[in-house]
Amino acid sequence: MSDLRITEAFLYMDYLCFRALCCKGPPPARPEYDLVCIGLTGSGKTSLLSKLCSESPDNVVSTTGFSIKAVPFQNAILNIKELGGADNIRKYWSRYYQGSQGVIFVLDSASSEDDLETARNELHSALQHPQLCTLPFLILANHQDKPAARSVQESSEKLILTVFAYLFQCFFGVWGPWIYLLCHSC
């Protein structure tokens, strides 16, 4: 567990003790947000969630079906539903969209042209889905540390993202604190 997470935990425990002793009531609940995390197999969705939950990415196994992780932050809790990215699972993605308040789309920026085309089609399908079309999307161009990785600009052009202001790049050495800062500032 990182020093920042430990410090946050102690501060929150201090706050709970203070509230219990002085205010004689439960602390205010942190808001919870339900997000869906999608992307093709091998894009790094499971590794992202493992990193956010301070778990070791060494034992990551590709998700078959879906998994849900609660990622606690100081001011909110993100309930992230990760959907497997295999061909035979993607057709069921829309069954899990209901109730989502945001979308994380993870892209393997070092993928083949065929996989990039498939990712583009899946992203555009999600962007047009009635349950997602009004929600905020966070698009992560993962695997930036690989030699064949496309730049954020090139990935954006290949995905035909003309409406978006931001496409974030990330790789294991950076994305834990980066994602924290993005979510913390919400």
mmCIF file of C-alpha atoms in Angstrom:
data_model
loop_
_atom_site.group_PDB
_atom_site.id
_atom_site.type_symbol
_atom_site.label_atom_id
_atom_site.label_comp_id
_atom_site.label_asym_id
_atom_site.label_seq_id
_atom_site.Cartn_x
_atom_site.Cartn_y
_atom_site.Cartn_z
ATOM 1 C CA MET A 1 0.000 0.000 0.000
ATOM 2 C CA SER A 2 1.393 3.401 -0.915
ATOM 3 C CA ASP A 3 2.281 6.013 1.690
ATOM 4 C CA LEU A 4 -0.413 8.290 0.283
ATOM 5 C CA ARG A 5 -3.115 5.632 0.740
ATOM 6 C CA ILE A 6 -1.906 4.870 4.280
ATOM 7 C CA THR A 7 -1.931 8.568 5.166
ATOM 8 C CA GLU A 8 -5.441 8.927 3.709
ATOM 9 C CA ALA A 9 -6.627 5.922 5.726
ATOM 10 C CA PHE A 10 -5.245 7.346 8.981
ATOM 11 C CA LEU A 11 -6.719 10.778 8.304
ATOM 12 C CA TYR A 12 -10.091 9.252 7.571
ATOM 13 C CA MET A 13 -9.927 7.137 10.763
ATOM 14 C CA ASP A 14 -9.028 10.270 12.757
ATOM 15 C CA TYR A 15 -11.994 12.016 11.218
ATOM 16 C CA LEU A 16 -14.309 9.112 12.102
ATOM 17 C CA CYS A 17 -13.083 9.159 15.721
ATOM 18 C CA PHE A 18 -13.551 12.926 15.907
ATOM 19 C CA ARG A 19 -17.096 12.651 14.518
ATOM 20 C CA ALA A 20 -17.982 9.824 16.911
ATOM 21 C CA LEU A 21 -16.672 11.666 19.986
ATOM 22 C CA CYS A 22 -17.655 15.235 19.219
ATOM 23 C CA CYS A 23 -20.588 15.114 16.907
ATOM 24 C CA LYS A 24 -22.338 11.982 18.161
ATOM 25 C CA GLY A 25 -23.319 10.927 14.698
ATOM 26 C CA PRO A 26 -22.104 8.998 11.711
ATOM 27 C CA PRO A 27 -19.805 10.735 9.252
ATOM 28 C CA PRO A 28 -21.332 11.980 6.047
ATOM 29 C CA ALA A 29 -21.278 9.317 3.387
ATOM 30 C CA ARG A 30 -18.853 9.666 0.525
ATOM 31 C CA PRO A 31 -20.658 9.790 -2.798
ATOM 32 C CA GLU A 32 -20.398 6.651 -4.899
ATOM 33 C CA TYR A 33 -20.117 6.675 -8.669
ATOM 34 C CA ASP A 34 -20.748 3.664 -10.877
ATOM 35 C CA LEU A 35 -18.399 3.447 -13.852
ATOM 36 C CA VAL A 36 -18.052 0.886 -16.596
ATOM 37 C CA CYS A 37 -14.584 0.010 -17.910
ATOM 38 C CA ILE A 38 -14.408 -1.379 -21.454
ATOM 39 C CA GLY A 39 -11.776 -2.132 -24.071
ATOM 40 C CA LEU A 40 -10.444 -5.041 -26.082
ATOM 41 C CA THR A 41 -8.712 -8.032 -24.512
ATOM 42 C CA GLY A 42 -5.143 -7.173 -23.576
ATOM 43 C CA SER A 43 -5.698 -3.421 -23.446
ATOM 44 C CA GLY A 44 -4.905 -3.300 -19.726
ATOM 45 C CA LYS A 45 -8.296 -2.907 -18.030
ATOM 46 C CA THR A 46 -7.631 -5.489 -15.314
ATOM 47 C CA SER A 47 -4.134 -4.142 -14.708
ATOM 48 C CA LEU A 48 -5.546 -0.623 -14.374
ATOM 49 C CA LEU A 49 -8.023 -1.711 -11.720
ATOM 50 C CA SER A 50 -5.378 -3.735 -9.899
ATOM 51 C CA LYS A 51 -3.141 -0.675 -9.805
ATOM 52 C CA LEU A 52 -5.968 1.561 -8.577
ATOM 53 C CA CYS A 53 -6.715 -0.933 -5.786
ATOM 54 C CA SER A 54 -3.019 -1.153 -4.835
ATOM 55 C CA GLU A 55 -2.914 -4.811 -5.843
ATOM 56 C CA SER A 56 0.065 -6.421 -7.507
ATOM 57 C CA PRO A 57 -0.279 -6.394 -11.303
ATOM 58 C CA ASP A 58 1.938 -9.498 -11.460
ATOM 59 C CA ASN A 59 -0.921 -11.955 -10.940
ATOM 60 C CA VAL A 60 -3.394 -10.338 -13.332
ATOM 61 C CA VAL A 61 -5.546 -12.735 -15.353
ATOM 62 C CA SER A 62 -7.662 -11.524 -18.252
ATOM 63 C CA THR A 63 -11.296 -11.006 -17.252
ATOM 64 C CA THR A 64 -13.879 -13.413 -18.592
ATOM 65 C CA GLY A 65 -17.317 -11.912 -18.162
ATOM 66 C CA PHE A 66 -17.073 -9.030 -15.727
ATOM 67 C CA SER A 67 -15.657 -7.995 -12.381
ATOM 68 C CA ILE A 68 -16.500 -5.157 -10.024
ATOM 69 C CA LYS A 69 -14.036 -3.295 -7.835
ATOM 70 C CA ALA A 70 -14.746 -0.517 -5.357
ATOM 71 C CA VAL A 71 -11.954 2.040 -5.532
ATOM 72 C CA PRO A 72 -12.052 4.324 -2.482
ATOM 73 C CA PHE A 73 -10.766 7.878 -2.695
ATOM 74 C CA GLN A 74 -10.825 10.564 -0.044
ATOM 75 C CA ASN A 75 -13.926 12.289 -1.399
ATOM 76 C CA ALA A 76 -15.684 9.509 -3.306
ATOM 77 C CA ILE A 77 -15.884 5.816 -4.034
ATOM 78 C CA LEU A 78 -15.713 4.599 -7.622
ATOM 79 C CA ASN A 79 -17.521 1.320 -8.241
ATOM 80 C CA ILE A 80 -15.871 0.203 -11.465
ATOM 81 C CA LYS A 81 -17.463 -2.600 -13.445
ATOM 82 C CA GLU A 82 -14.859 -4.068 -15.797
ATOM 83 C CA LEU A 83 -16.253 -5.929 -18.784
ATOM 84 C CA GLY A 84 -14.163 -8.575 -20.536
ATOM 85 C CA GLY A 85 -12.956 -7.590 -23.992
ATOM 86 C CA ALA A 86 -12.989 -10.914 -25.866
ATOM 87 C CA ASP A 87 -14.947 -11.172 -29.131
ATOM 88 C CA ASN A 88 -17.559 -13.486 -27.638
ATOM 89 C CA ILE A 89 -18.104 -11.209 -24.608
ATOM 90 C CA ARG A 90 -18.234 -7.766 -26.251
ATOM 91 C CA LYS A 91 -21.670 -8.482 -27.731
ATOM 92 C CA TYR A 92 -23.008 -8.554 -24.141
ATOM 93 C CA TRP A 93 -21.444 -5.272 -23.007
ATOM 94 C CA SER A 94 -24.664 -3.286 -23.402
ATOM 95 C CA ARG A 95 -26.415 -5.497 -20.824
ATOM 96 C CA TYR A 96 -24.116 -4.028 -18.164
ATOM 97 C CA TYR A 97 -24.365 -0.341 -19.097
ATOM 98 C CA GLN A 98 -27.500 0.453 -17.089
ATOM 99 C CA GLY A 99 -26.864 2.676 -14.096
ATOM 100 C CA SER A 100 -23.395 3.737 -15.238
ATOM 101 C CA GLN A 101 -22.406 7.318 -14.527
ATOM 102 C CA GLY A 102 -19.226 7.335 -16.591
ATOM 103 C CA VAL A 103 -17.133 5.216 -18.936
ATOM 104 C CA ILE A 104 -13.451 4.313 -18.968
ATOM 105 C CA PHE A 105 -12.309 3.055 -22.370
ATOM 106 C CA VAL A 106 -8.836 1.492 -22.318
ATOM 107 C CA LEU A 107 -6.963 1.351 -25.626
ATOM 108 C CA ASP A 108 -3.819 -0.637 -26.337
ATOM 109 C CA SER A 109 -1.889 2.058 -28.195
ATOM 110 C CA ALA A 110 0.615 -0.568 -29.407
ATOM 111 C CA SER A 111 -2.027 -2.850 -30.932
ATOM 112 C CA SER A 112 -2.166 -4.006 -34.552
ATOM 113 C CA GLU A 113 -4.044 -1.969 -37.151
ATOM 114 C CA ASP A 114 -6.824 -4.591 -37.171
ATOM 115 C CA ASP A 115 -7.222 -4.438 -33.391
ATOM 116 C CA LEU A 116 -7.162 -0.650 -33.495
ATOM 117 C CA GLU A 117 -9.961 -0.714 -36.074
ATOM 118 C CA THR A 118 -11.962 -3.077 -33.843
ATOM 119 C CA ALA A 119 -11.328 -0.818 -30.833
ATOM 120 C CA ARG A 120 -12.462 2.213 -32.841
ATOM 121 C CA ASN A 121 -15.689 0.448 -33.834
ATOM 122 C CA GLU A 122 -16.379 -0.648 -30.247
ATOM 123 C CA LEU A 123 -15.664 2.842 -28.907
ATOM 124 C CA HIS A 124 -17.957 4.496 -31.445
ATOM 125 C CA SER A 125 -20.656 1.917 -30.714
ATOM 126 C CA ALA A 126 -20.408 2.739 -26.993
ATOM 127 C CA LEU A 127 -20.434 6.483 -27.703
ATOM 128 C CA GLN A 128 -23.700 6.084 -29.606
ATOM 129 C CA HIS A 129 -25.389 3.733 -27.130
ATOM 130 C CA PRO A 130 -28.484 5.374 -25.578
ATOM 131 C CA GLN A 131 -27.379 4.563 -22.011
ATOM 132 C CA LEU A 132 -23.862 5.950 -22.505
ATOM 133 C CA CYS A 133 -24.104 8.745 -25.073
ATOM 134 C CA THR A 134 -24.607 11.476 -22.463
ATOM 135 C CA LEU A 135 -21.988 10.198 -19.997
ATOM 136 C CA PRO A 136 -18.395 11.367 -19.570
ATOM 137 C CA PHE A 137 -15.809 9.121 -21.235
ATOM 138 C CA LEU A 138 -12.215 8.752 -20.088
ATOM 139 C CA ILE A 139 -10.131 7.225 -22.878
ATOM 140 C CA LEU A 140 -6.756 5.864 -21.806
ATOM 141 C CA ALA A 141 -4.085 5.192 -24.437
ATOM 142 C CA ASN A 142 -2.303 2.429 -22.548
ATOM 143 C CA HIS A 143 1.006 0.647 -23.214
ATOM 144 C CA GLN A 144 2.810 3.880 -24.043
ATOM 145 C CA ASP A 145 5.997 2.239 -22.792
ATOM 146 C CA LYS A 146 6.038 -0.272 -25.673
ATOM 147 C CA PRO A 147 8.212 0.455 -28.728
ATOM 148 C CA ALA A 148 5.297 0.160 -31.184
ATOM 149 C CA ALA A 149 3.029 2.495 -29.207
ATOM 150 C CA ARG A 150 1.228 5.215 -31.089
ATOM 151 C CA SER A 151 1.339 8.724 -29.683
ATOM 152 C CA VAL A 152 -1.767 10.188 -28.114
ATOM 153 C CA GLN A 153 -2.220 12.384 -31.190
ATOM 154 C CA GLU A 154 -1.919 9.425 -33.575
ATOM 155 C CA SER A 155 -4.257 7.292 -31.445
ATOM 156 C CA SER A 156 -6.783 10.110 -31.402
ATOM 157 C CA GLU A 157 -6.620 10.438 -35.187
ATOM 158 C CA LYS A 158 -6.931 6.671 -35.716
ATOM 159 C CA LEU A 159 -9.945 6.524 -33.396
ATOM 160 C CA ILE A 160 -11.457 9.495 -35.237
ATOM 161 C CA LEU A 161 -11.967 11.432 -32.031
ATOM 162 C CA THR A 162 -12.957 14.861 -33.227
ATOM 163 C CA VAL A 163 -15.342 15.680 -30.400
ATOM 164 C CA PHE A 164 -13.046 15.016 -27.477
ATOM 165 C CA ALA A 165 -10.737 17.444 -25.818
ATOM 166 C CA TYR A 166 -8.582 14.893 -23.998
ATOM 167 C CA LEU A 167 -7.115 11.471 -24.650
ATOM 168 C CA PHE A 168 -4.886 10.430 -21.773
ATOM 169 C CA GLN A 169 -1.703 8.442 -22.155
ATOM 170 C CA CYS A 170 -0.624 6.081 -19.445
ATOM 171 C CA PHE A 171 1.579 3.176 -18.551
ATOM 172 C CA PHE A 172 2.268 1.400 -15.277
ATOM 173 C CA GLY A 173 4.963 3.775 -14.080
ATOM 174 C CA VAL A 174 2.635 6.761 -14.219
ATOM 175 C CA TRP A 175 -1.025 5.886 -14.202
ATOM 176 C CA GLY A 176 -1.673 5.151 -10.521
ATOM 177 C CA PRO A 177 -1.005 8.713 -9.309
ATOM 178 C CA TRP A 178 -2.370 10.164 -12.551
ATOM 179 C CA ILE A 179 -5.719 8.444 -12.238
ATOM 180 C CA TYR A 180 -5.845 9.433 -8.578
ATOM 181 C CA LEU A 181 -5.331 13.088 -9.498
ATOM 182 C CA LEU A 182 -7.998 12.892 -12.191
ATOM 183 C CA CYS A 183 -10.531 11.315 -9.864
ATOM 184 C CA HIS A 184 -9.510 13.367 -6.845
ATOM 185 C CA SER A 185 -10.163 16.623 -8.672
ATOM 186 C CA CYS A 186 -13.725 15.658 -9.618
#
